[in-house]
Each structure stands twice: as structure tokens, then as C-alpha cells.
Amino acid sequence: MKVRTLKLREAHKPASNGSPSFCSVLWDQQAHHLVTASSSDSAISIHDSLLPSQAPKILRHHRDGVTALAISPNSTCLASGSVDHSVKLYKFPSGEFETNITRFTLPIRALAFNKSGTMLAAAGDDEGIKLINTIDGSIARVLKGHKGSVIGLAFDPNGEYLASVDSMGTVIYWELQLGTTLHMLRGVAPNTGTDCSVMNVLSWSPDGEMLAVPGLRNDVVMYDRDTAEKLFSLRGDHLQPVCFLSWSPNGKYMATSSLDRQVLIWDVEKKQDIDRQKFDESICSMAWKPIGNALGVIDAMGKYGIWESVIPSSMKSPTEGISNSQSKNSNGLVFFEEEEKEEEPGPSGSLSDVGEDSFGESPPSRKRLRKQSVTEEFWEDDDAFEEISLPSKLKAQKTAATKHKEGPDKVKECVRNVTSLERPKMQDAFQPGSTPAQPGKRRFLCYNMVGSITTIEHEGYSHIEVDFHDTGRGPRVPSMTDHFGFTMASLNENGSVFANPCKGEKSLSTLMYRPFCTWANNSEWSMRFEGEEVKAVALGTGWVAAITSLHFLRIFTEGGLQRHVLSLDGPVVTASGFRDQLAIVSHASDCLPSNDQVLEYRVFNISNSTQLLKGRLPLSPGSHLTWLGFSEEGLLSFYDSKGVLRVFTSQFGGSWVPLFSSNKAKKSDENHWVVGLNAGNFFCITCKKPDLFPQVMPKPILSILDFSFPLASSDLGADTLENEFMLNSMRLSQILEQMEEMTRAGLDASSLDDDAYSIETAQDKCILRLIASCCNSDKLVRATELVKLLSFANSVRGAIKLVTALKLPNLAERFNTILEERLLKEKGEKDATVTVNAKTDKYTARDVLGSKASPAPIIPSASPHLSAPPLVKKAKLQDAAAPDKDNGVKVDAEDVNKSGEVNNDKLVEAKKAGKDAAEAKSKTHRPFNPFSKTKDDHEKGKSVAGAENQPLQRPSNPFLKSKIK
């Protein structure tokens, strides 16, 4: 085989004494950048692969050489470890420094992100492995078991295991959920000793079925994922131990480098090398290009290069078939389908027992037996059987077919049994943010956006702990010994409430409240209910709620005063509190034949003793409720077992809006366990199937997801913009509703006015981008509909410039007509408002102009019948059309006259009245307007779309003036 040569370029200076260093190289996911580092250089270089002649971006934050690099799967975060004992995070590709996420007492040697990017593993000469939550920087767990420096880490692509190797050649499989050692393979890799320029590495195959480790015979050994058994080895022409290996993106090929300064390319399936390259120095690190047919390499002297066309064109590309393999592994049912195909009965219609009539075939491997046992446990588990939720008729037919040999009477009995088992069952009561009891394990009684309450059972008592996510937000709460056996709890900033089911001969249920801060001693209190069981609890501002098995809603004050007792319409399912609001979900009737739960929600205002909302809860078909709560802004929300998050809004008279669907956001082997939400994000804990809830230990990793409407696939191809458009519209309507409520209550709503203005500006920018997409897709009618939704006249002018630049004169003319009609309409409404206000105060514009003898300002008299009108969209649209001091109404009049369609006598009179009113306003004193924006805010809104400059002002409100005065 012909040996190829590749020229390398210097990326990092070698050590001052000329000794070799350990250097690293990696690609980002889009193959736009190549990142390099060296243990003899404290700098990290980010090279632009599209412009190789351009100087790289240099990151200098370490005080000593960089020994490890890792990049998150979505290529937004870069991690680096150094001889200076620190691990740092950067934004990528900008290279902006974010944080020192952890420190060790000795140099770092290895880093690795998990597949979701939520966890970073770091290790080095300390012999311990730290698992770090990348969201909050907390240490989830420290794994200890190695006796030498840990120099290689690799997360299993399926998220179950972490593999590590040390300088003494020991490989350990770690079980991530429990943090225990699953397998330990001693001395299977070369002993690197104290030579820091050589690192043992190990790597999982892309499908996660094999672990590749450098062997003791200048080869690479493949170990089974589950049993750690040796499967086969790749042994060729390497003359010295393998020091680095790298799988191709599709797992068909592997690149290995050795101390003999050769790089070999292997066809893994055929177990033979297909190409090789000789270098002047040993290659420390390699990385396959995620897109294309290339391999990035760097040697021990800090020189790097890109090996193009690694795989011959006559063979399968190293990136071919990636999507197919991923889709196969993403479906959890493929595993069972493969098993069924392997065990299909022969012509005789039956399967032979293991060990009988095997005709010399080898017995099943341990991996095979493990999968078979998992399959049997799955089908024997009642919960798993119920989750499949086949229709009753199909289940009855399947059962009858398997029992055919037992006779018709037995078949009828089986059908009756299956029918009775499939009768829909009403959902049991549960507490939001709680997890089921597990013998010998700590579990969550409550987990929300404030903190968590955990408990673990001992003989005769339980141990309860309260923790806050933000330690500065709440006081430190001492742990509690629980002799009542509490099974439910609720938590907020002021205190916690606990309850237990009925116990003892008298069947007593206990409710207990513990405040965190109080001026009085012995402020903790408890209540007992005989023959009545607490099913759900909730907390708010100054109140505690308990819903019982007798369908009673019991309201207590924070001090323990029994305030209200109400009867509910049906059995409670769950409850949640937020400030003055209490939300309760209960059964409205039995389940429907389609297995749908019929649930009803009610929202009470405890301080006012009123009911705010009541209605049917819109669950997904065939689902049940899994979480209920309020957003940080106070919006009622719930999450069902089908993975749909819905939020209640005032739109269309009060409707539930689906803001998130896990079907699009999660992978097939993941479940989302809800924690809470705010105005822009959804907070949850991602659990690997079959787990439906998190464990207390290790500390759960919080995932932050963006809201996403379940939109249809649009022909526009701008799903992200359409989602942003709908979110802005919903948020704007919520803010306007709050402003109306504050105005009706006589409160100052100017703070929300700034928020509304910001969202309007962002919405206009989004609409302009949508208009550009419509024009590019030749959807001109849709573009016309969008331009009518712009808030500011300047934005409309920007849209006119946009379509003019795109050479669409007909659309530009239509946009111009829409602008003229809008300005005319706003002008007419403004004049009508001035006239009505003048008549109400027994003054007209002419009286004001003619009153030369009365220089004092005319102040409208207050009227008890008039209140501030609600702030509607029309009021906002007047901002862009408001006349400035120089041009007055003339600018608008000139624009309107261009249309030639609205020039009549009435319009002339309206314009004249408008000019008179404007002059009157300039001579009169303007009272304070809480809706008016500051000068700085006006400056922000002068150029929303980069069009002609006109100051944006909110119109004065005569009704509001009279009320304030």
C-alpha cells in the first residue's frame, strides 16, 4: 500500500526544551471551525476552516498549558482544561469567556460532554471524575475508583454509561444513574506512566454498541457495551502502541495513530486497514470532519493539518447513512421488533427450548440474555402493559388467539377479564412536583421553581430536608424528623405545608404548616381530620389550602385560623397556589369510553373570596394530568401525559393555548418532568425512559426549553419566525390586559407601557422578516395581510422600501395605499376624540381659540361617569402618526392627498378641526399622562424599520386627564 504524506502548519509553539507535548484538535458540528490546543501553550486557537489563510482567533485565559478540549453537541459551548488545575467555559464560536466552572488540585487531563450537553465530565491527576451540571455549575457527582491519572473519558451515546481509562491502563464502565462501577477492566490498555505527551483514549461507536480501547499488542480492542466482553480487535501494521483513535461519524471507519508516527484508516466491519499516512512526529489527536470526507490531525510539536479525501471515492462516505442509523436507534420499539424477527418460529410453528435441538449452535450471549430478561420484565410489568394502551377489542383478540388451545370457554373467560381490566379508571389525586415512594431511597415531596422538599423513610420515622435553588432567596431551614409519615408537601418563599394519609385506629390525617420567618415563637401549627383524608395541599400569600376525601376545600390563614370550608363538585386531582390565587382540578364525571379523563378546573381569589375561572380542562385525547401550576407571571398552566403544555390566556374570552409539545422537542427515549415556567421558557428535568421521574441523587439536571407552538409545516419555510410572531402576539395581549386592569383600578401602568412598546418593536421587526420571506416565496397576499399588523407607521414605510428593493412595484403601491388609509383613519379618530372631549367639557376648539381674554389653561372637569378607556391596538398605531412641532398635520395631510380617493368636503373640515385642536393644545397646559413615554424611549422608537424619521408618541388621553386632575 502506498504511504501518503501530508504537510502540516504550525498552530502552537513546541516546548522550550524541544520535548513533545500533548496537543488537541476538534471540529464544531457545522465544520466551520477547527479548534486546537497544546499542553505547552496557554492559548487556544479557533481556526476558520473556510478561510485557512486567515489568522486564528486566540483565547488566552489559562495561566499554563491547555491539556484538554471539549465542545458541546450543539457547538455553542467550548470547555478547556489546563495544567493550572482549572476548567473554563467559553461561548462558541465567539470565544467569549463565560466562567471557571470547576477547579482541581492537580492538572486536568480529560474532558467530555454528554450527548445533550447538560453534563460535563472532567478528570485528571486527582484520580477522581467530576460530573458537572453545565446549567448551574454544580457538581452532580464525583466518581472514584481509579488508582492513576484519568486520561480518557467518553459518554455513552445512549446516556447510560461513562467510560474512563487511566495511565495504568485500567478501563472502568460507570453507571451514571447510580454512580457505581459497572465493569472494571484492569491493565487492558498501555501503561503510559508519567509521559504526559501520550494519552490513552477510548471512544464509543456512534451507535453506542461498542467501546474502542487501545490494546497491548499495538492494536485496538472492541468491548461489548453491556457485558464488557472482548468482541474483536483491529491489528495491522502499527509498530508501537496506539496513542489515539477516532470513529468516523457513521461508525463504518476508524482512524488510529501510533507512536510509530503512522495514521491508519480502518474499515471496521472488514477489520482491515484501507489507507495510511506517515508523519514526522507522532499524531496526538484526530477529529473526523462532521460534514464531508476529511480528517483533522495535530502532532506532538503543535503542527496541524486537514487530510482531505481520507476514504476513496469508490467506498462509502464516512458521513453516509448517519440519519438512517440515528432514526433506527431513536425508536425504542425497534429493539423488540428485532428480537421478534430473530425468534420467528420455523415451519413447525413452534420454538425449540434453549439447549434442545440446537444443532451445535452456540448458546446465547450474556448480552442476549440481558435483553431477553429486560423484555420479559417489560411485558410482566402491569404499568408497562397499560402504557401500550391498545384498543380493548385488539387486546381481547390477541388474548383469545394465544388461548385458542385452551377451549372456547377459556377464551370467553379471558375476553371478559381483559374487558374488565380495560374499564377506564379515574385518575388518582397527586401533588405537583412530587415523585413516588421508593423503598430505601430519598424522594421528592415537592420540587418547584423555589426549591425542593425531600424525604427518606427509616424505621418508625422519616427524615425531611428543605432546600432552596437560590440560597440567598430564602433562609436556611433545618432538617425535620417526621413521625407522621408525610406523603405530600408544598413550598413557597414564606413556608411549607405537609400532609399525610389516614393512619391509626381513628383514621387520622394530619396537616402541618411550618413558616420560615416569623416574629413569634411556636408559629408552627397542625390540624387533624378524623375519618377525612387530605388529598392535596397548596400555599399562597397568607393562606394554606387542603382538599380532602370528603370533597371539602379547607382554607386556613398563615397563623392557623380556619377561614373557609367549601364543597367541591367531585374528587380532587391536584391543586396549586400563587399569591392570592388557588387553582383546583377535580373530576367532573366518570371517564369516557375512549379512556379520556373528564376534569374540571376552578380558580379562586382567596383574599377577595371570589371565583375567577371555572371550566373543563382540555387534556390531550387518551392522556391524564401530570402537572398543574402557575407561571412566574401568574398564568395558570398544566402538562399532560402526552407531553403538551397549555397556558390559560384571556384571548377569545379565555382560552387554553398549547405553548409546548414534547413530541417535537424530545427524543424517543426521553420524558420531560415539569418544574415550572416563566414568560419565555419552560423548565423541566429530562428523564431517560423508562424513568418517568427524577431521582434525588444524583442531583437532577434542569433543562431550559423554549416555547414552541405546534405549528403546521408552512409552505413559507419560516417556522421559527411564525412561532416568534405568535409568541409576541400572545405576550403583547397579556401586557395590554394588565394595563387595562391597572388603569381601571386607578394604578399607574407606565412601567408596563415600556414593556408593551418593546414587544411592539420586536414584533414589527419579526413581521418585516416574515414579509421578506413571503416576497421571496411569492406569497404576496400573505405579505399584504402582514403589513396591516405592523404597529408603527414607520414600520410600514420600511416595508414599502423593502418591497421596492425587491422590485415589486405593485406590492409597494398596495402597501402605500394601506399606509395612507391608516393615517387617514387615525387622523379622523383623533379629531373625533378631541371634539367629543370638547363637547363634554362645554368647550369647542373655536371657543378655545377665540378666548383671548382668558390666558389661564382650560382643565376639563372630572366626571364620575368617565374612566380611562382601555388601551387598544388603535391607540398604539397613533404613535407613528403623531404630528411633530414643525410639520404638524401637514405631513399627514400631504401623504393622504397622494391617494386621490379620500379628498372630500368632510375630510377638509376634519383636517381644519384637527389643526385648530393642535393649536389649542399648544396654548393650553398639558396635564401628566401616565401612558406617555420618556424622551429616551421615543428616541428608541424613531427608526423601527430604518424608514423616514418621525417621533413616536402615544396620544394624550383626555379621559385619563380628567381622572388624574
XYZ file of N, CA and C in Angstrom, residues 26 60 133 144 158 189 193 219 259 279 283 295 417 419 423 430 489 556 609 682 740 756 864 882-883:
75
model
N -10.252 19.518 17.472
C -11.657 19.099 17.315
C -12.372 20.043 16.365
N -6.812 33.502 25.409
C -5.765 33.428 26.421
C -6.380 33.675 27.799
N -22.952 19.844 36.326
C -24.140 20.363 35.644
C -23.758 21.660 34.942
N -15.073 7.875 41.981
C -13.741 7.488 42.427
C -13.576 5.980 42.296
N -26.001 6.684 24.349
C -27.360 6.454 24.847
C -27.587 7.036 26.229
N -5.192 -1.545 28.622
C -4.624 -0.512 27.751
C -3.161 -0.308 28.130
N 2.574 5.595 32.076
C 3.483 6.083 33.111
C 3.331 7.564 33.338
N -2.644 -2.712 18.925
C -3.930 -2.853 18.246
C -4.995 -2.045 18.962
N 2.587 5.626 18.188
C 3.878 6.227 18.481
C 4.883 5.987 17.355
N 4.004 10.518 9.205
C 4.264 11.893 9.633
C 5.656 11.977 10.256
N 1.185 11.620 15.932
C -0.069 12.386 15.928
C -0.756 12.211 17.285
N -10.173 14.593 7.632
C -9.737 14.271 8.987
C -8.768 15.346 9.447
N -62.202 -11.049 31.196
C -61.198 -10.492 32.100
C -60.521 -9.274 31.501
N -61.685 -7.297 29.193
C -62.655 -6.205 29.113
C -62.805 -5.510 30.452
N -61.515 -1.336 31.660
C -62.515 -0.337 32.018
C -61.793 0.933 32.455
N -52.849 13.605 43.076
C -51.391 13.695 43.166
C -50.997 15.117 43.523
N -46.459 17.616 50.078
C -45.981 18.891 50.602
C -46.074 19.952 49.528
N -57.041 27.923 55.427
C -56.513 28.373 56.710
C -55.657 29.611 56.474
N -62.354 36.294 48.248
C -63.403 35.270 48.366
C -64.258 35.203 47.104
N -39.530 27.159 29.434
C -40.159 26.007 30.069
C -39.056 25.242 30.796
N -54.872 47.476 31.203
C -56.285 47.834 31.347
C -56.761 47.621 32.781
N -44.695 47.008 26.773
C -45.533 46.888 25.579
C -44.843 47.501 24.364
N -67.584 61.592 37.196
C -67.591 60.250 37.800
C -68.036 59.183 36.834
N -48.360 60.583 15.040
C -48.481 61.782 15.850
C -47.712 62.934 15.207
N -48.292 64.124 15.070
C -47.603 65.243 14.420
C -46.506 65.796 15.306
